[in-house]
Coordinates of C-alpha atoms in Angstrom, one line a residue:
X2 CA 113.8 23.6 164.6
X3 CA 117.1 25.9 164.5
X4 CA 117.1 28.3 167.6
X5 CA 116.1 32.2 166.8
X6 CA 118.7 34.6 166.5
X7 CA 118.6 37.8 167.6
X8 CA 117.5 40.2 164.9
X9 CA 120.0 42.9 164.1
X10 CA 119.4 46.2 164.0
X11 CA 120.6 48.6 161.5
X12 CA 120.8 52.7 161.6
X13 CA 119.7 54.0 158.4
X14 CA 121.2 57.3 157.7
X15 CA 118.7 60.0 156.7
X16 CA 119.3 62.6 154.1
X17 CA 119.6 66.2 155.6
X18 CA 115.8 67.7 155.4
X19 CA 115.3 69.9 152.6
X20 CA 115.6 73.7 153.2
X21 CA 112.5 75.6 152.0
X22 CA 113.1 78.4 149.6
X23 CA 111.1 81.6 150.5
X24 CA 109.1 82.8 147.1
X25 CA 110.7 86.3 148.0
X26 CA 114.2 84.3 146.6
X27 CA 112.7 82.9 143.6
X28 CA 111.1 86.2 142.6
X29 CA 114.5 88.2 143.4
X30 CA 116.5 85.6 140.7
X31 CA 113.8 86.5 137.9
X32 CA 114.8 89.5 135.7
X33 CA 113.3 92.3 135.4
X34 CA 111.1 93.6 132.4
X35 CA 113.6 96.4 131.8
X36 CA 115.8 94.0 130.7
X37 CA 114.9 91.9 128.0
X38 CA 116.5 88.2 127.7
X39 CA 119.6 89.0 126.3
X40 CA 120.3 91.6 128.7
X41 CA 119.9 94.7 127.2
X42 CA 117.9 97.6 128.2
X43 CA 114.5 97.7 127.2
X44 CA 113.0 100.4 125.0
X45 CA 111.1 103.3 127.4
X46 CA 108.6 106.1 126.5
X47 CA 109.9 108.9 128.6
X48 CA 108.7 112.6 128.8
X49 CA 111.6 114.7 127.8
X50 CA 111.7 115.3 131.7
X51 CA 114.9 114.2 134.1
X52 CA 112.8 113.9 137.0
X53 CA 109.7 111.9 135.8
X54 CA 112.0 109.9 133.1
X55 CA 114.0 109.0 136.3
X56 CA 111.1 108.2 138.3
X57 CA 109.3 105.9 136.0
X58 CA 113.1 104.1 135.0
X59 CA 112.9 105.5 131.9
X60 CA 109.2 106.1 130.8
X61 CA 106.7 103.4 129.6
X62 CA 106.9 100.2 128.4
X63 CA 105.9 98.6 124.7
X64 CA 103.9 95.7 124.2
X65 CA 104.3 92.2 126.7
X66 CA 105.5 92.8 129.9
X67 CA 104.1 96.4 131.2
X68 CA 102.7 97.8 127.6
X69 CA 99.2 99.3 129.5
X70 CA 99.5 102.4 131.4
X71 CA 96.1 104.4 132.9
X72 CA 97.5 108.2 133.5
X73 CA 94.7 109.2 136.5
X74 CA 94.5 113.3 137.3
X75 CA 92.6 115.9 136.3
X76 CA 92.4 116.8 132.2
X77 CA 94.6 119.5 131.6
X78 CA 97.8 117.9 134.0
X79 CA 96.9 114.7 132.5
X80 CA 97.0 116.0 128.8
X81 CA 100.0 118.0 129.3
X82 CA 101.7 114.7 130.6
X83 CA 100.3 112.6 127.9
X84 CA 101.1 115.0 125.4
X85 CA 104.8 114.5 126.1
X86 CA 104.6 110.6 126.2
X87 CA 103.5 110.7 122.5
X88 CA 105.9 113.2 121.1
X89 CA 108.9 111.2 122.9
X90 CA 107.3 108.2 121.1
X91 CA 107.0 109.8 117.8
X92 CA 110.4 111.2 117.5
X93 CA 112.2 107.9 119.1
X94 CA 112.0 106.3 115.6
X95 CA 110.9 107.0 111.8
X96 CA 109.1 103.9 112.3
X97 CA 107.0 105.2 115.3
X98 CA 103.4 105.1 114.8
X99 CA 100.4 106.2 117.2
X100 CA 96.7 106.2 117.1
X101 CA 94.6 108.8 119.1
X102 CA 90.8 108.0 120.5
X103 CA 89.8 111.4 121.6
X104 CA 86.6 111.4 123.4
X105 CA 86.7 115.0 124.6
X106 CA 87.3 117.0 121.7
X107 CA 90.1 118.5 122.8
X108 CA 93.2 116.5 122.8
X109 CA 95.0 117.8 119.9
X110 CA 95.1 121.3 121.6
X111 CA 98.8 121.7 121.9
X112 CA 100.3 118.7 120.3
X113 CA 102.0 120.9 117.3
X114 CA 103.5 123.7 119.8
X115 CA 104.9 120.5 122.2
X116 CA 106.4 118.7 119.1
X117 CA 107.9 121.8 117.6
X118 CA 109.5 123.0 120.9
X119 CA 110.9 119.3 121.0
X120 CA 112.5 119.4 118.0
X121 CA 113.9 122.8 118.6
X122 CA 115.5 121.5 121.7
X123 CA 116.9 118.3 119.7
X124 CA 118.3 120.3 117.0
X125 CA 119.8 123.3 119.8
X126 CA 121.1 120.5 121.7
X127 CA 123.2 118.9 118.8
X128 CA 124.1 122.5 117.5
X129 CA 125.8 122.8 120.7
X130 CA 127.8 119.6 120.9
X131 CA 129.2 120.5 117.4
X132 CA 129.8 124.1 118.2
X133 CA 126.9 126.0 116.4
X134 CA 124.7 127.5 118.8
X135 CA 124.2 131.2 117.7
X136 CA 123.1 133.7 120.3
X137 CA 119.3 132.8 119.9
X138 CA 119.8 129.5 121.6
X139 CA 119.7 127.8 118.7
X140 CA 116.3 128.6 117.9
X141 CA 116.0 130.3 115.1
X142 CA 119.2 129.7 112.8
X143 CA 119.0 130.7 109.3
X144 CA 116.9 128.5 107.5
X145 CA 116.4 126.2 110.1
X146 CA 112.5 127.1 110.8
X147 CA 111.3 125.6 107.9
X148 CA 113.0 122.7 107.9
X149 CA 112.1 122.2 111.6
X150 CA 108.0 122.6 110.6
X151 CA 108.0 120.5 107.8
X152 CA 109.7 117.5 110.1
X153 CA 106.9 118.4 112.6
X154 CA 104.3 118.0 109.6
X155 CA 105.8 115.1 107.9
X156 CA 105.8 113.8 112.2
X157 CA 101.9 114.6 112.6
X158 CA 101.4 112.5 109.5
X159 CA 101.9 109.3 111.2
X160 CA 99.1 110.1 113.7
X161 CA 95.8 108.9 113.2
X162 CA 93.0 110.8 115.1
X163 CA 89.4 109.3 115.9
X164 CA 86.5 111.2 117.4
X165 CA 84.3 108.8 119.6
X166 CA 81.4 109.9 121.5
X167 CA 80.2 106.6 123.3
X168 CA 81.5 103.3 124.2
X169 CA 80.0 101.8 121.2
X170 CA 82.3 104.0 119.2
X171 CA 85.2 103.2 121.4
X172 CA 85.4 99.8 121.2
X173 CA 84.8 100.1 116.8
X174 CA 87.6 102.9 117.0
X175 CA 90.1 100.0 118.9
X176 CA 88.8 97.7 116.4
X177 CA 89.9 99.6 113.5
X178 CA 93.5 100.2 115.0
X179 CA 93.5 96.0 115.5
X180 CA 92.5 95.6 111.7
X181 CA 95.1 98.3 110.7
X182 CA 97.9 96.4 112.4
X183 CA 97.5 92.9 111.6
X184 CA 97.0 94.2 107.8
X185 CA 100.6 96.2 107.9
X186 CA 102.2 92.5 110.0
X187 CA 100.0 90.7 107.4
X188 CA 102.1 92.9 104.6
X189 CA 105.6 93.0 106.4
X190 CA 105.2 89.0 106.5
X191 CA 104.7 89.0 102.9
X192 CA 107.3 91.4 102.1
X193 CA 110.0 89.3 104.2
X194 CA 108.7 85.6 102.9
X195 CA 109.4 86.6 99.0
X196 CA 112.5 88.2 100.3
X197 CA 113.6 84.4 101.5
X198 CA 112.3 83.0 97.7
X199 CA 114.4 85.8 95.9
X200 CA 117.6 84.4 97.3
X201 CA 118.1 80.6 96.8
X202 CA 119.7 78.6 99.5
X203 CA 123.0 76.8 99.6
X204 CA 120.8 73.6 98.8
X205 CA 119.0 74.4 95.9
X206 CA 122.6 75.5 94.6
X207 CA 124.7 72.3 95.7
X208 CA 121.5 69.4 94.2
X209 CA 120.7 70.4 90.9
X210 CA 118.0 67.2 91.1
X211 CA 114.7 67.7 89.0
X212 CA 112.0 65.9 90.7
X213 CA 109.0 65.9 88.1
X214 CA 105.9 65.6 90.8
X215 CA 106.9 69.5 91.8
X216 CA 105.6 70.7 88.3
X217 CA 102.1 68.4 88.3
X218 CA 100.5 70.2 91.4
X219 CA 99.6 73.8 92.0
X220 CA 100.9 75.8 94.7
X221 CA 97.5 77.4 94.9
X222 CA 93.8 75.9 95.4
X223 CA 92.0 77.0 92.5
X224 CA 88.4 78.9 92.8
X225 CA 85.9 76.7 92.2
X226 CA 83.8 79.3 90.3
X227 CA 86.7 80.6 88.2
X228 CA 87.4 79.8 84.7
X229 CA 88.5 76.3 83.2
X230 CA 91.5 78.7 81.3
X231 CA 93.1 79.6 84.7
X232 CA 94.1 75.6 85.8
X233 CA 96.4 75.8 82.6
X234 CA 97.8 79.2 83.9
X235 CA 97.9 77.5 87.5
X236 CA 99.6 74.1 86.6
X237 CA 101.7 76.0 83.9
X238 CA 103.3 79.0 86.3
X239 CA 103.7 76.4 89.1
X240 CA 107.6 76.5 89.1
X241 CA 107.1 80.3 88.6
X242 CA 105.9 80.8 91.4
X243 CA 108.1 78.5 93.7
X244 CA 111.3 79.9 92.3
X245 CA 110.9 83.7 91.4
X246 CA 114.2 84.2 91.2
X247 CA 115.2 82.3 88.5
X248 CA 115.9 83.3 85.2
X249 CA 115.3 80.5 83.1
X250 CA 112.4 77.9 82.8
X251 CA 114.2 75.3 82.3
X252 CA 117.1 75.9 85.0
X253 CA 117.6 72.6 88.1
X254 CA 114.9 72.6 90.5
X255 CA 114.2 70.9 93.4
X256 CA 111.9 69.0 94.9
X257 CA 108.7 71.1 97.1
X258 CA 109.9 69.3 100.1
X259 CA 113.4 70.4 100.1
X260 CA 112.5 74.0 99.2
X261 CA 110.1 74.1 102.0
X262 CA 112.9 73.4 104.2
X263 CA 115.4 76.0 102.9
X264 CA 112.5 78.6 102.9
X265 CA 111.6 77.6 106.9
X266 CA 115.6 77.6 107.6
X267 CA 115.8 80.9 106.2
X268 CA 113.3 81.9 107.9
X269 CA 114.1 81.0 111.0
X270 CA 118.0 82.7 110.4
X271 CA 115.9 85.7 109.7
X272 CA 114.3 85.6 112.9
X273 CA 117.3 84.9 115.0
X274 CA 119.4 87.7 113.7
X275 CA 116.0 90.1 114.1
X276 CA 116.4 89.1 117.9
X277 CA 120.3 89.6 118.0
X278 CA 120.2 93.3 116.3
X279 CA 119.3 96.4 117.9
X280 CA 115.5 97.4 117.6
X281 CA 115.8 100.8 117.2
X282 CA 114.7 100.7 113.7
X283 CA 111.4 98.6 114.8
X284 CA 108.3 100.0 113.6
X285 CA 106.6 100.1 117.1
X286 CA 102.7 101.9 117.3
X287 CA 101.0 103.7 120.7
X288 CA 97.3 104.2 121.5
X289 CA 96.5 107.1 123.4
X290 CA 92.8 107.0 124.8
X291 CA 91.6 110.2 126.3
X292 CA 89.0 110.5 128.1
X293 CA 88.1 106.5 129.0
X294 CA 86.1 107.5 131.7
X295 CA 84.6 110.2 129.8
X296 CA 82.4 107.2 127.9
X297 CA 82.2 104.7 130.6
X298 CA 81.1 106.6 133.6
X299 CA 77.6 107.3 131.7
X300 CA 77.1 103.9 131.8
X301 CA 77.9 103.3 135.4
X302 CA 75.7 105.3 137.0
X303 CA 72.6 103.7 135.4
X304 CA 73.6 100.3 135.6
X305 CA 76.7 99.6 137.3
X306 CA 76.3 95.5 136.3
X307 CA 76.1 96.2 132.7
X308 CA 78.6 98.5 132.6
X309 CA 80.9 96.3 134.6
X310 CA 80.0 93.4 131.8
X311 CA 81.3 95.5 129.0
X312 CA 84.1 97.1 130.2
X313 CA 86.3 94.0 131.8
X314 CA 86.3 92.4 128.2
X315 CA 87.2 95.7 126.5
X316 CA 90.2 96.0 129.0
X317 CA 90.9 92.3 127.8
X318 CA 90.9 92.9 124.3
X319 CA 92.9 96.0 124.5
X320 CA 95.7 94.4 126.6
X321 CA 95.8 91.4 124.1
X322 CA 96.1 94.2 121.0
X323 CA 99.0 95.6 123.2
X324 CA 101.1 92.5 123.4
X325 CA 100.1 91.0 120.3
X326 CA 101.4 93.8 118.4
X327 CA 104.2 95.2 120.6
X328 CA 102.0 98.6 121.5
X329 CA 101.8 101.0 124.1
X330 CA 98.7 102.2 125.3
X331 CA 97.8 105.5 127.4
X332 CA 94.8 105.7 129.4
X333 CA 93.6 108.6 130.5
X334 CA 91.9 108.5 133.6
X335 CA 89.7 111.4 135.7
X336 CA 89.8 111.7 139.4
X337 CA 87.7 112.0 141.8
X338 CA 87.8 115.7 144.0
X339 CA 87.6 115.0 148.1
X340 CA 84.4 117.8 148.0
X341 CA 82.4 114.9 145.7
X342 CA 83.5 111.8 147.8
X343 CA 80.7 112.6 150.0
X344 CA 78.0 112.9 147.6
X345 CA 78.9 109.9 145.4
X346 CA 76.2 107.5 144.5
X347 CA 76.3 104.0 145.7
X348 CA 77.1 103.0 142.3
X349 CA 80.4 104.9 142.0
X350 CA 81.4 103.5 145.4
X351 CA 81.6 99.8 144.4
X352 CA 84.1 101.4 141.7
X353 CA 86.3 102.9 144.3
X354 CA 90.3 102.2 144.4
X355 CA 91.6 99.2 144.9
X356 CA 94.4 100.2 147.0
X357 CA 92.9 102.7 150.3
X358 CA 90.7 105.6 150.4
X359 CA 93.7 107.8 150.3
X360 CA 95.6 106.2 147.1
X361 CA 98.5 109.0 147.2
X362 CA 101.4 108.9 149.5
X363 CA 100.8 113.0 150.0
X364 CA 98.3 114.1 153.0
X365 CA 97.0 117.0 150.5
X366 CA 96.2 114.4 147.6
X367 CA 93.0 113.6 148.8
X368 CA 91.8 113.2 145.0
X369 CA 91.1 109.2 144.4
X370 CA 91.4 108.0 140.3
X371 CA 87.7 107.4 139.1
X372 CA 86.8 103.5 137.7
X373 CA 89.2 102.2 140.6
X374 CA 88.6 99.3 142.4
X375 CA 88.1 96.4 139.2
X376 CA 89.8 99.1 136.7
X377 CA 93.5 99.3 137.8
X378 CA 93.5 94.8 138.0
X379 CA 93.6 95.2 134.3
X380 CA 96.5 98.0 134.0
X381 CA 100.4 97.4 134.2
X382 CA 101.0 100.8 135.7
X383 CA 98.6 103.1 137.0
X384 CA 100.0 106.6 137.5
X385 CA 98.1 109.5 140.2
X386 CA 98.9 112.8 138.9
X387 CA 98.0 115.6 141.6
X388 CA 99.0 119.4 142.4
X389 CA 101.0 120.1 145.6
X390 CA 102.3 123.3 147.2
X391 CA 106.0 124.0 146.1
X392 CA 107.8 125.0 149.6
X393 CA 107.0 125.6 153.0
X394 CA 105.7 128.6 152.3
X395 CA 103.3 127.9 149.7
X396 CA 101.7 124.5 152.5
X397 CA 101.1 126.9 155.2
X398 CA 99.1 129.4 152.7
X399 CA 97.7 126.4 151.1
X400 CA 96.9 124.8 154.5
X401 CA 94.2 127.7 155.0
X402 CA 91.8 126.7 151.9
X403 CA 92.2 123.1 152.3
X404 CA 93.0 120.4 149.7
X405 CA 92.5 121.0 146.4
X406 CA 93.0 117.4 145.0
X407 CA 94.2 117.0 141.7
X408 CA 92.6 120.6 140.7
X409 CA 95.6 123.0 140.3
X410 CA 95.4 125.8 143.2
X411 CA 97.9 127.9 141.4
X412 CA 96.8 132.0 142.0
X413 CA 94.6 131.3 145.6
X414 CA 96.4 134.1 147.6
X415 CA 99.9 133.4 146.0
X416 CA 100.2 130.0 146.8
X417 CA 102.2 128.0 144.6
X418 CA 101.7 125.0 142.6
X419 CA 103.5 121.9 141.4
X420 CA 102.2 119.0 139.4
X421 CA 103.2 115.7 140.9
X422 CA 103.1 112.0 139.4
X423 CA 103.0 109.0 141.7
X424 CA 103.4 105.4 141.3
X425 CA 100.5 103.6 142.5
X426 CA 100.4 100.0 141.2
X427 CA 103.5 98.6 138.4
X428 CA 102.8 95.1 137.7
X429 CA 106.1 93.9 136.7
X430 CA 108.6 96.5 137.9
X431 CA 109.5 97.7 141.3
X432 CA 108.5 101.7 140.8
X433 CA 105.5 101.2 143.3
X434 CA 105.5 104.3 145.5
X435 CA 108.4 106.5 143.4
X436 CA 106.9 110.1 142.8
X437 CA 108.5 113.1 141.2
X438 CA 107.8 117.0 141.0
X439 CA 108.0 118.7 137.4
X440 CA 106.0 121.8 136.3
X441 CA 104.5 123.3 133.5
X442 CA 105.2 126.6 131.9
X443 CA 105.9 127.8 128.3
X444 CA 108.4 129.5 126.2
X445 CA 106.7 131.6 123.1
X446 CA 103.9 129.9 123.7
X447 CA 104.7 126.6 123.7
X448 CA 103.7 124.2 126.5
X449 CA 106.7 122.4 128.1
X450 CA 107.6 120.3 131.8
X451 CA 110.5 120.8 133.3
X452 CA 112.1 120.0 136.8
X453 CA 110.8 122.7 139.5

């Protein structure tokens, strides 16, 4: 038996220990939804207004990706506001569509003087860059008026405006603007596919090959209750209709396989240069909801439960129509005064915000958005829109009523008033907590915001 030998020992060296990456890191190295993925700037909804444009990085967002915003104040601040988010979405693009669920009655109060005084600004504004302002500030040049009203007709034309009453008619109203849009993408697809058929490939030009089996089978399944005279027409127009462009029946054709191929590769160049060109020409749509707690509330204070079971798969559907069809859609939302927190049911408690009982970053913004705590989970930006005291002045006078919440206490003993939108909740984007100040006044009548 040979003698034992010492057994050797051997150092093993380790690898160093992996370093842990915070998710802080990994979420700083994703981009941003303002930039899309070839690094331009994403298409925003603004207001017309420097200081709530700059606030909100340029306005709303369309469609996946921030598309839902809920506008929470009181109804005239919050129409004003909203007002100004649709007239900055009709006149981005000729394309520009937008659909309006009005449960109030009273939405369209407004929306012609805010889109003329838009326009007038436009026009005075490239007047002056070429050197025409007149004395009127551009206003009223010599046959100018008309031609601004009749753009601000042929603009209102795009609208479409539904009355709803309930939730029932809500939810068919949102049903009808879902039908309306997958018709016109239904239409545009059809349009574009027979574009891609009217102009042969580079293959169907380079193999004149006739394959025979193309011209035995129908393109299309024929009704089994139509007559025996339209398979003739069917089997007979087969080449017709694979090959509209060409001129003569009995020009080279090619087999279905290889035409399917040149139709999908056309396609897909068709898609990859939509992607590399500008979208300013996109046809892009908006829904505009006003009042949503105006038909929902109803139904939470007699059963909270039920209500709750209706309304979360509403909010789905609506944010799948959103970023299905590249939308933007405006909530808006009431608030709750500080005088009625006290007297609230039970019910309307379990609906409190999400965030704290004092949502606003302002002391005197006692005001809390209505529908809050399960409401604002299904939102990509939820906007508080309140009234504040201008200046120093105006807090101490102000400081002797008390807070006024979102209710404007412009007039009470001199005390002035500015409207104020806050960031409370942004899904994608950093604009949590950003506010701005703007107010509202009018010029002949016309309703307007402006920097204060």
């Amino acid at each position: 038996m040979p003698p034992l030998q010492p057994s050797t020992i051997t150092t093993v060296q380790l690898p160093p220990p992996t370093q842990p990456i915070l998710a802080s890191t990994l979420y700083q190295n994703l981009p941003t939804s303002a930039q899309s993925q070839n690094g331009r700037k994403r298409r925003r909804i603004g207001t017309g207004c420097a200081a709530v444009d700059g606030a909100l990085d340029g306005g709303l967002d369309y469609g996946k990706g921030g598309g839902v915003t809920c506008l929470s104040g009181g109804l005239e601040e919050g129409r004003s506001l909203s007002l100004h988010f649709l007239v900055s979405h009709l006149l981005s693009s000729p394309n520009t569509t937008a659909s309006i669920i009005d449960t109030t009655g009273s939405f369209l109060v407004g929306l012609q003087q805010v889109l003329l005084h838009r326009i007038r600004v436009e026009d005075s504004s490239s007047s002056r860059k070429r050197g025409q302002l007149n004395l009127d500030n551009g206003y009223h040049v010599e046959g100018q008026e008309a031609s601004i009203e009749e753009r601000a007709t042929s603009i209102l034309d795009k609208v479409e405006y539904t009355r709803v009453f309930d939730f029932v008619g809500l939810v068919e109203a949102v049903g009808e603007v879902r039908e309306k849009l997958e018709a016109s993408k239904r239409i545009s697809g059809v349009t574009e596919t027979k574009e891609v058929f009217d102009q042969p490939s580079a293959e169907m030009t380079k193999q004149p090959k006739v394959d025979i089996e193309a011209k035995k089978y129908p393109l299309e399944i024929p009704d089994s209750q139509g007559s025996e005279g339209n398979d003739e027409m069917l089997f007979d127009d087969a080449d017709e209709m694979l090959f509209d462009g060409a001129n003569e029946r009995d020009s080279p054709t090619i087999s279905r396989v290889e035409a399917d191929k040149s139709v999908h590769g056309n396609q897909e160049q068709n898609t990859f240069a939509k992607q590399d060109t500008d979208d300013e020409g996109e046809a892009r749509g908006m829904i505009l909801v006003d009042n949503i707690s105006q038909v929902i509330m109803p139904l939470i204070k007699s059963n909270h439960v039920q209500a709750h079971a209706l309304f979360i798969p509403f909010l789905r559907s609506l944010t799948n129509l959103t970023t299905t069809h590249n939308v933007s859609t405006l909530l808006l939302n009431t608030v709750i005064p500080s005088t009625s927190r006290q007297t609230s049911s039970e019910n309307n408690a379990r609906f409190s915000p999400h965030l704290d009982k004092h949502p606003s970053i302002f002391a005197n913004n006692t005001s809390i958005p209505a529908l809050g705590r399960t409401f604002p989970h299904y939102v990509d930006l939820h906007l508080l829109l309140g009234s504040l005291p201008k200046d120093r002045r105006d807090m101490e006078l102000f400081g002797r009523f008390g807070s006024v919440g979102g209710r404007t206490g412009g007039g009470r003993a001199g005390v002035k008033m500015v409207n104020v939108v806050e960031v409370l909740q942004d899904r994608y984007d950093g604009r949590m907590g950003r506010w701005a100040a703007f107010g509202v006044g009018g010029v002949r009548g016309e309703e307007l915001i402006g920097v204060v």
